[in-house]
Every structure is written in structure tokens, then in C-alpha cells.
Amino acid sequence: MKTFKDNIEFQIKKQIEERKIVPSRDLWSEIELHNNSNNSPKSKVNWFLVAACLMLTFSLGIALFFLNQSPEIKPQMVKVTEKTTADSIVKDPVQSSIPLAVGNNDKKDIKKNTCSGKKRSGFCCNNGIKQTERSCLCKETGNSPDFHS
Amino acid sequence: MKLLFGNKKNDLLSLLKKQDPAAQKIFYEQNVKKFLSVSKSYVSDLYQAEDCLIKAFCKIFKHIESFRGESNLESWARRIVVNECLNFIKSHKTVFYLDEINQSFHEDIHETEIDCDFNAQELLDQLPDAYRMVFNLYVLEGYSHQEIADTLQISIAVSKTQLFRAKEKLRKIYFQQQKKSEK
């Protein structure tokens, strides 16, 4: 014996299964559009993106490699010169200090100091040789020119 | 031409797996009306039901490779249509599952015959989304309460309650319609 609920369930199921609804618009064209946009162009773009990324990383890697290489050489040269000057000063402070002071025109601080000392003691700053001699004398005596003045 | 000879279903499936547009069009034309009926039973609005169907067909064609042939192709595709409709309802509407149950409702069920002249879609359209989803999955798709609970991420008890309430609601709507027609 069929109850009410069995009947209503059965009837609903029967009606829905047997029913066929015609779409109100052209669904196929939209499905086609979705399929075309999803399938082919994306894969092409992806390959282009992958290739572009690889090229970019490769070029960046090369650029970084060469950029890192060139500054490494310069500090090495500087370090070597510093070491030699320091060693030579320790070994023979009097002889090595003369060319060092003459040759190293970039060390303006030293010059300024010596000049200021010489000005006080009555020497002219324009004469480089006199400056170095003065600095050597200072080193030997162990006193700075400033104190002598 | 291939589809006119030999085992049509297997040929159609193999062509669908090759993403053949002609085979896709044939599959679409074979099933669109039936699947729209299924979609409409879940989503009341025809335009939204059609949107769900478009997405479902796109998924069917895209994931046809994953179909192993263990079940019927139509039933596999229908399952995708149903899932798409459920996803649409979940994402576009707030669904409330009332898990309270009044025992007196059980006693009110009448064991009476009904006329077959009612419109099933009209009855379904008046059901709340939660009731309709559970009712359709149980009655139309033949899901068990465990499967419904897994699909909708609810408990089995809630699934049973929703089904019971849906049936009650349908009964009330049906009798209201009968009274109106008598007047």
C-alpha cells in the first residue's frame, strides 16, 4: 500500500525525470567560448611566460655574476698595498716613510696635520720634501710636530 | 561519420577524450534538455539554472579524461551538473539547516492517495533551499543520508530532519493548492 509521502515522492521524481526543458538561450555558443578561452590560449601564454622567466633569470644571473666579480679585484689590490706599506714601516721606518709620504698624495689628512704643525713651527707647507723630513723627525723622536711648536 | 557506425557510446567517449568539438556538440545536444530539467529542480530561476549548466558542461569536457568508464557517462555527467548546482546555491545563498524536529509531525502523515495532476516544479520552487537540496539528493539522485551528509557537510541527523521537513512542507503546499483549486 502506497502512502501519501511515497506517492508524492514518486510523482515528483517521475515528473522531473520525464521532463525536458529547452534552453531559453544559445548555451552551446557560451560553452564553446568557455572551452576556447580555457584550452588553447592559456597554454600558449604559459609557455611564453615560462620562456620569458627563464630568460630573465638567466640574464640577471649573468649580470650579477659580472657585477660581483669586478669589485672583488679592487679591494684585493688595496689590501696588498696596505700590507706592504705596513710591513715596510715596521721593518725600516725611516727609509720607507719618505717615499710613502711623498708618493701618497691622497692622504690629505696627514698633510693637513703636518701643515698645521709646520705653520705653527714656521715652515712652509708647499714644500713636500720638507714636510716628509719633518714627519720623519717626528717619528724618530716619537713626538708630533704640534707638541714641538 | 565515425559516430554513425559501430559502438556509438564508446566512439563518442573516445572522441570526447580527444576534445573533439563535433563530439562535444553531439553530447551536448543529447543531454542538454534532460540536464536542464535536473538543474532547474535545484535552482528555481531558469537563467541561473542555465548558467550552472554551462559551467557543468565546461567541467565535463575539461575533466572527461578522469572518467574511467566504471559507470554510465550520462550519470557521471549528471553528477557534475548536480554538484555545480549545489555549489551555486552554497555560494550565492545563505542556507540554514534547522536541526530541531517535532515528533508530532510524524503522527500527522496521512496515508492517502494523491492526484497526479500537480506540478512538481511548482512544489519544489516553494521549498527552502536546504529542504530542496536534501529532498532532491535523496529522492531524485538516490543518495543515502550518509552521502548527503558528506556532500552538504552536515550531520546525518540534520539530513534526516531536512528530508522530513521537506516532505511535510510539500504535503502542506499540495493541500493548499488543492483547496484553492476547489474554490
Coordinates of C-alpha atoms in Angstrom, one line a residue:
Chain A
M1 CA 0.0 0.0 0.0
K2 CA 1.4 3.3 -1.1
T3 CA 1.3 6.1 1.5
F4 CA 0.9 9.8 0.7
K5 CA 4.6 10.5 1.0
D6 CA 5.6 7.7 -1.2
N7 CA 3.2 8.9 -3.8
I8 CA 4.3 12.5 -3.8
E9 CA 8.0 11.5 -3.9
F10 CA 7.3 9.1 -6.7
Q11 CA 5.3 11.6 -8.7
I12 CA 7.9 14.4 -8.3
K13 CA 10.7 12.0 -9.3
K14 CA 8.7 10.8 -12.3
Q15 CA 7.8 14.3 -13.5
I16 CA 11.4 15.6 -13.2
E17 CA 12.9 12.5 -14.9
E18 CA 10.4 12.7 -17.8
R19 CA 10.6 16.4 -18.2
K20 CA 12.8 18.1 -20.8
I21 CA 13.4 21.8 -20.8
V22 CA 14.5 23.7 -23.9
P23 CA 17.1 26.3 -23.1
S24 CA 15.9 29.9 -23.4
R25 CA 19.2 31.0 -25.0
D26 CA 22.1 29.6 -27.0
L27 CA 24.1 27.7 -24.3
W28 CA 26.3 26.0 -26.8
S29 CA 27.9 29.2 -28.0
E30 CA 28.8 30.1 -24.4
I31 CA 30.2 26.7 -23.7
E32 CA 32.3 26.9 -26.9
L33 CA 33.5 30.3 -25.9
H34 CA 34.5 29.0 -22.4
N35 CA 36.2 26.0 -23.9
N36 CA 38.2 28.0 -26.3
S37 CA 39.3 30.6 -23.7
N38 CA 40.2 27.9 -21.3
N39 CA 42.1 25.5 -23.5
S40 CA 44.4 26.9 -26.2
P41 CA 45.4 30.5 -25.4
K42 CA 46.3 29.8 -21.8
S43 CA 48.7 27.0 -22.6
K44 CA 50.4 29.3 -25.2
V45 CA 50.7 32.2 -22.8
N46 CA 52.1 29.9 -20.1
W47 CA 54.8 28.7 -22.4
F48 CA 55.7 32.3 -23.3
L49 CA 55.7 33.2 -19.6
V50 CA 58.0 30.3 -18.7
A51 CA 60.4 31.2 -21.5
A52 CA 60.4 34.8 -20.5
C53 CA 61.0 34.0 -16.9
L54 CA 63.9 31.7 -17.8
M55 CA 65.5 34.4 -20.0
L56 CA 65.1 37.0 -17.3
T57 CA 66.6 34.8 -14.6
F58 CA 69.5 33.8 -16.9
S59 CA 70.3 37.4 -17.8
L60 CA 70.0 38.5 -14.2
G61 CA 72.3 35.7 -13.2
I62 CA 74.9 36.7 -15.7
A63 CA 74.7 40.4 -14.8
L64 CA 75.1 39.7 -11.1
F65 CA 78.0 37.3 -11.8
F66 CA 80.0 40.0 -13.6
L67 CA 79.0 42.8 -11.2
N68 CA 80.2 40.7 -8.3
Q69 CA 83.4 39.8 -10.0
S70 CA 84.8 43.3 -10.8
P71 CA 84.6 44.8 -7.3
E72 CA 86.4 41.8 -5.8
I73 CA 89.6 42.6 -7.7
K74 CA 89.9 46.1 -6.5
P75 CA 89.9 45.5 -2.7
Q76 CA 92.4 42.8 -3.1
M77 CA 94.9 45.3 -4.7
V78 CA 94.3 47.8 -2.0
K79 CA 94.8 45.2 0.7
V80 CA 98.1 44.1 -0.8
T81 CA 99.4 47.7 -0.9
E82 CA 98.3 48.4 2.6
K83 CA 100.0 45.2 3.9
T84 CA 103.3 46.1 2.1
T85 CA 103.4 49.6 3.5
A86 CA 102.6 48.5 7.0
D87 CA 105.3 45.8 6.8
S88 CA 107.9 48.2 5.4
I89 CA 107.2 50.8 8.1
V90 CA 107.7 48.2 10.8
K91 CA 110.9 47.0 9.2
D92 CA 112.6 50.2 8.3
P93 CA 110.5 53.1 9.5
V94 CA 112.9 55.9 8.5
Q95 CA 113.7 55.0 4.8
S96 CA 110.3 53.6 3.9
S97 CA 108.4 56.5 5.3
I98 CA 109.9 59.0 2.9
P99 CA 108.5 57.6 -0.4
L100 CA 105.4 56.7 1.4
A101 CA 104.7 60.2 2.4
V102 CA 105.8 61.6 -1.0
G103 CA 104.0 59.1 -3.1
N104 CA 100.8 59.0 -1.2
N105 CA 99.3 62.3 -2.2
D106 CA 95.8 61.2 -1.5
K107 CA 96.3 61.1 2.2
K108 CA 95.3 64.7 2.7
D109 CA 94.7 64.3 6.4
I110 CA 98.3 63.6 7.1
K111 CA 99.4 66.5 5.1
K112 CA 96.9 68.8 6.7
N113 CA 98.1 67.7 10.1
T114 CA 101.7 68.2 9.2
C115 CA 101.0 71.5 7.5
S116 CA 99.2 72.8 10.5
G117 CA 102.1 71.7 12.7
K118 CA 104.6 73.3 10.4
K119 CA 102.6 76.5 10.2
R120 CA 102.9 76.8 13.9
S121 CA 106.6 76.0 13.8
G122 CA 107.3 78.4 11.0
F123 CA 107.7 76.0 8.0
C124 CA 106.1 76.4 4.6
C125 CA 103.5 73.8 3.6
N126 CA 104.1 73.9 -0.1
N127 CA 107.4 72.1 0.1
G128 CA 106.7 68.4 0.1
I129 CA 110.1 67.2 0.9
K130 CA 110.4 69.4 3.9
Q131 CA 107.1 68.0 5.1
T132 CA 108.3 64.4 4.9
E133 CA 111.6 65.2 6.6
R134 CA 109.7 66.9 9.3
S135 CA 107.3 63.9 9.7
C136 CA 110.3 61.6 9.8
L137 CA 111.9 63.6 12.5
C138 CA 108.7 63.4 14.4
K139 CA 108.6 59.7 14.1
E140 CA 112.2 59.3 15.3
T141 CA 111.7 61.5 18.3
G142 CA 108.3 60.0 18.9
N143 CA 106.6 63.4 19.3
S144 CA 104.2 65.1 17.0
P145 CA 105.1 68.4 15.4
D146 CA 102.3 70.1 17.2
F147 CA 103.9 69.4 20.5
H148 CA 107.2 70.9 19.4
S149 CA 105.7 74.1 18.4
Chain B
M1 CA 30.9 9.9 -39.6
K2 CA 32.6 7.7 -37.1
L3 CA 29.7 8.1 -34.7
L4 CA 27.2 6.7 -37.1
F5 CA 28.8 3.2 -37.1
G6 CA 29.9 0.7 -34.5
N7 CA 29.6 1.2 -30.8
K8 CA 28.4 4.8 -30.7
K9 CA 28.9 5.3 -27.0
N10 CA 32.5 4.2 -26.9
D11 CA 33.3 6.2 -30.1
L12 CA 31.7 9.2 -28.6
L13 CA 33.6 8.8 -25.4
S14 CA 36.9 8.3 -27.2
L15 CA 36.3 11.4 -29.3
L16 CA 35.3 13.4 -26.2
K17 CA 38.6 12.4 -24.6
K18 CA 40.3 13.8 -27.7
Q19 CA 38.4 17.1 -27.1
D20 CA 36.7 16.7 -30.5
P21 CA 34.3 19.7 -30.9
A22 CA 31.9 17.8 -33.0
A23 CA 31.6 15.0 -30.4
Q24 CA 31.1 17.6 -27.7
K25 CA 28.3 19.2 -29.6
I26 CA 26.6 15.8 -30.1
F27 CA 26.9 15.0 -26.4
Y28 CA 25.5 18.5 -25.5
E29 CA 22.5 18.1 -27.8
Q30 CA 21.8 14.6 -26.4
N31 CA 21.7 15.8 -22.8
V32 CA 21.1 19.5 -22.6
K33 CA 17.3 19.3 -22.1
K34 CA 17.5 16.5 -19.6
F35 CA 20.3 18.1 -17.6
L36 CA 18.4 21.5 -17.7
S37 CA 15.5 19.8 -16.1
V38 CA 17.8 18.4 -13.3
S39 CA 19.4 21.8 -12.9
K40 CA 16.0 23.6 -12.7
S41 CA 14.9 21.2 -9.9
Y42 CA 17.7 22.6 -7.7
V43 CA 17.9 26.2 -8.9
S44 CA 14.5 27.7 -9.4
D45 CA 15.5 30.5 -11.7
L46 CA 15.8 29.3 -15.3
Y47 CA 18.6 31.8 -16.2
Q48 CA 20.7 30.7 -13.2
A49 CA 20.0 27.1 -13.9
E50 CA 21.3 27.6 -17.4
D51 CA 24.4 29.3 -16.0
C52 CA 25.0 26.2 -13.8
L53 CA 24.6 24.0 -16.8
I54 CA 27.1 26.0 -18.9
K55 CA 29.7 25.6 -16.1
A56 CA 28.8 21.9 -15.7
F57 CA 29.3 21.2 -19.4
C58 CA 32.6 23.0 -19.4
K59 CA 33.7 20.9 -16.5
I60 CA 32.5 17.7 -18.1
F61 CA 34.5 18.4 -21.3
K62 CA 37.6 19.5 -19.3
H63 CA 37.7 16.5 -17.0
I64 CA 36.4 13.9 -19.4
E65 CA 39.9 12.3 -19.1
S66 CA 39.2 11.4 -15.5
F67 CA 36.1 9.4 -16.5
R68 CA 37.2 5.7 -16.2
G69 CA 34.1 4.1 -17.6
E70 CA 33.1 2.4 -14.3
S71 CA 29.6 4.0 -14.5
N72 CA 27.4 5.4 -17.2
L73 CA 28.8 8.5 -18.9
E74 CA 25.4 10.3 -18.5
S75 CA 25.1 9.5 -14.8
W76 CA 28.7 10.7 -14.3
A77 CA 27.9 13.9 -16.2
R78 CA 24.6 14.3 -14.3
R79 CA 26.5 14.1 -11.0
I80 CA 28.7 17.0 -12.2
V81 CA 25.6 19.0 -13.0
V82 CA 24.1 18.4 -9.6
N83 CA 27.4 19.3 -7.9
E84 CA 27.6 22.5 -9.9
C85 CA 24.0 23.4 -8.8
L86 CA 24.8 22.7 -5.1
N87 CA 28.0 24.9 -5.4
F88 CA 25.9 27.7 -6.9
I89 CA 23.4 27.5 -4.1
K90 CA 26.1 27.4 -1.4
S91 CA 28.0 30.3 -2.9
H92 CA 25.0 32.6 -3.8
K93 CA 22.6 31.9 -1.0
T94 CA 22.8 31.5 2.8
V95 CA 21.4 28.1 3.6
F96 CA 20.0 27.4 7.1
Y97 CA 19.7 23.9 8.3
L98 CA 17.2 23.6 11.2
D99 CA 18.1 20.6 13.2
E100 CA 15.1 20.6 15.6
I101 CA 12.4 18.1 15.0
N102 CA 8.9 18.0 16.3
Q103 CA 7.8 14.4 16.9
S104 CA 4.2 15.3 16.4
F105 CA 4.9 15.8 12.6
H106 CA 5.5 12.0 12.3
E107 CA 1.9 11.3 13.5
D108 CA 0.3 13.7 11.1
I109 CA 1.4 11.9 8.0
H110 CA -1.7 10.8 6.2
E111 CA -1.7 7.6 4.3
T112 CA -3.9 8.9 1.5
E113 CA -3.6 8.7 -2.3
I114 CA -3.0 11.9 -4.2
D115 CA -3.9 13.0 -7.7
C116 CA -1.1 13.1 -10.3
D117 CA -2.2 16.4 -11.8
F118 CA 0.1 18.6 -9.7
N119 CA 3.1 20.5 -11.0
A120 CA 6.2 19.1 -9.3
Q121 CA 8.3 22.1 -10.2
E122 CA 5.8 24.5 -8.5
L123 CA 6.0 22.4 -5.3
L124 CA 9.8 22.3 -5.4
D125 CA 10.1 26.0 -6.0
Q126 CA 8.3 26.8 -2.8
L127 CA 10.7 24.7 -0.7
P128 CA 13.5 26.5 1.1
D129 CA 17.0 25.8 -0.4
A130 CA 18.1 23.5 2.5
Y131 CA 14.9 21.3 2.2
R132 CA 15.1 21.2 -1.6
M133 CA 18.7 20.2 -1.7
V134 CA 18.3 17.3 0.7
F135 CA 15.0 16.2 -0.8
N136 CA 16.4 16.2 -4.4
L137 CA 19.5 14.4 -3.4
Y138 CA 17.5 11.7 -1.6
V139 CA 14.6 11.3 -3.9
L140 CA 15.9 12.3 -7.4
E141 CA 19.6 11.2 -7.1
G142 CA 19.0 8.3 -4.7
Y143 CA 21.7 9.4 -2.3
S144 CA 21.8 7.9 1.2
H145 CA 21.8 10.1 4.2
Q146 CA 25.5 9.4 4.7
E147 CA 26.2 10.6 1.2
I148 CA 24.0 13.7 1.6
A149 CA 25.8 14.5 4.9
D150 CA 29.2 14.2 3.2
T151 CA 28.1 16.3 0.2
L152 CA 26.5 19.1 2.1
Q153 CA 28.9 18.9 5.1
I154 CA 26.1 18.3 7.6
S155 CA 25.3 15.6 10.0
I156 CA 23.2 12.6 9.2
A157 CA 20.6 13.6 11.8
V158 CA 20.3 17.1 10.1
S159 CA 19.9 15.4 6.7
K160 CA 17.1 13.2 8.0
T161 CA 15.4 16.2 9.6
Q162 CA 15.6 18.3 6.5
L163 CA 14.1 15.5 4.4
F164 CA 11.2 15.0 6.9
R165 CA 10.5 18.7 6.9
A166 CA 10.7 18.9 3.2
K167 CA 8.1 16.2 2.8
E168 CA 5.8 17.9 5.3
K169 CA 6.2 21.2 3.6
L170 CA 5.4 19.6 0.2
R171 CA 2.3 18.0 1.7
K172 CA 1.1 21.3 3.1
I173 CA 1.7 23.1 -0.2
Y174 CA -0.1 20.4 -2.1
F175 CA -3.2 20.6 0.1
Q176 CA -3.2 24.4 -0.1
Q177 CA -3.2 24.2 -3.9
Q178 CA -6.0 21.6 -3.8
K179 CA -8.1 23.8 -1.6
K180 CA -7.5 26.8 -3.9
S181 CA -8.5 24.8 -7.0
E182 CA -11.6 23.5 -5.3
K183 CA -12.7 27.1 -4.5

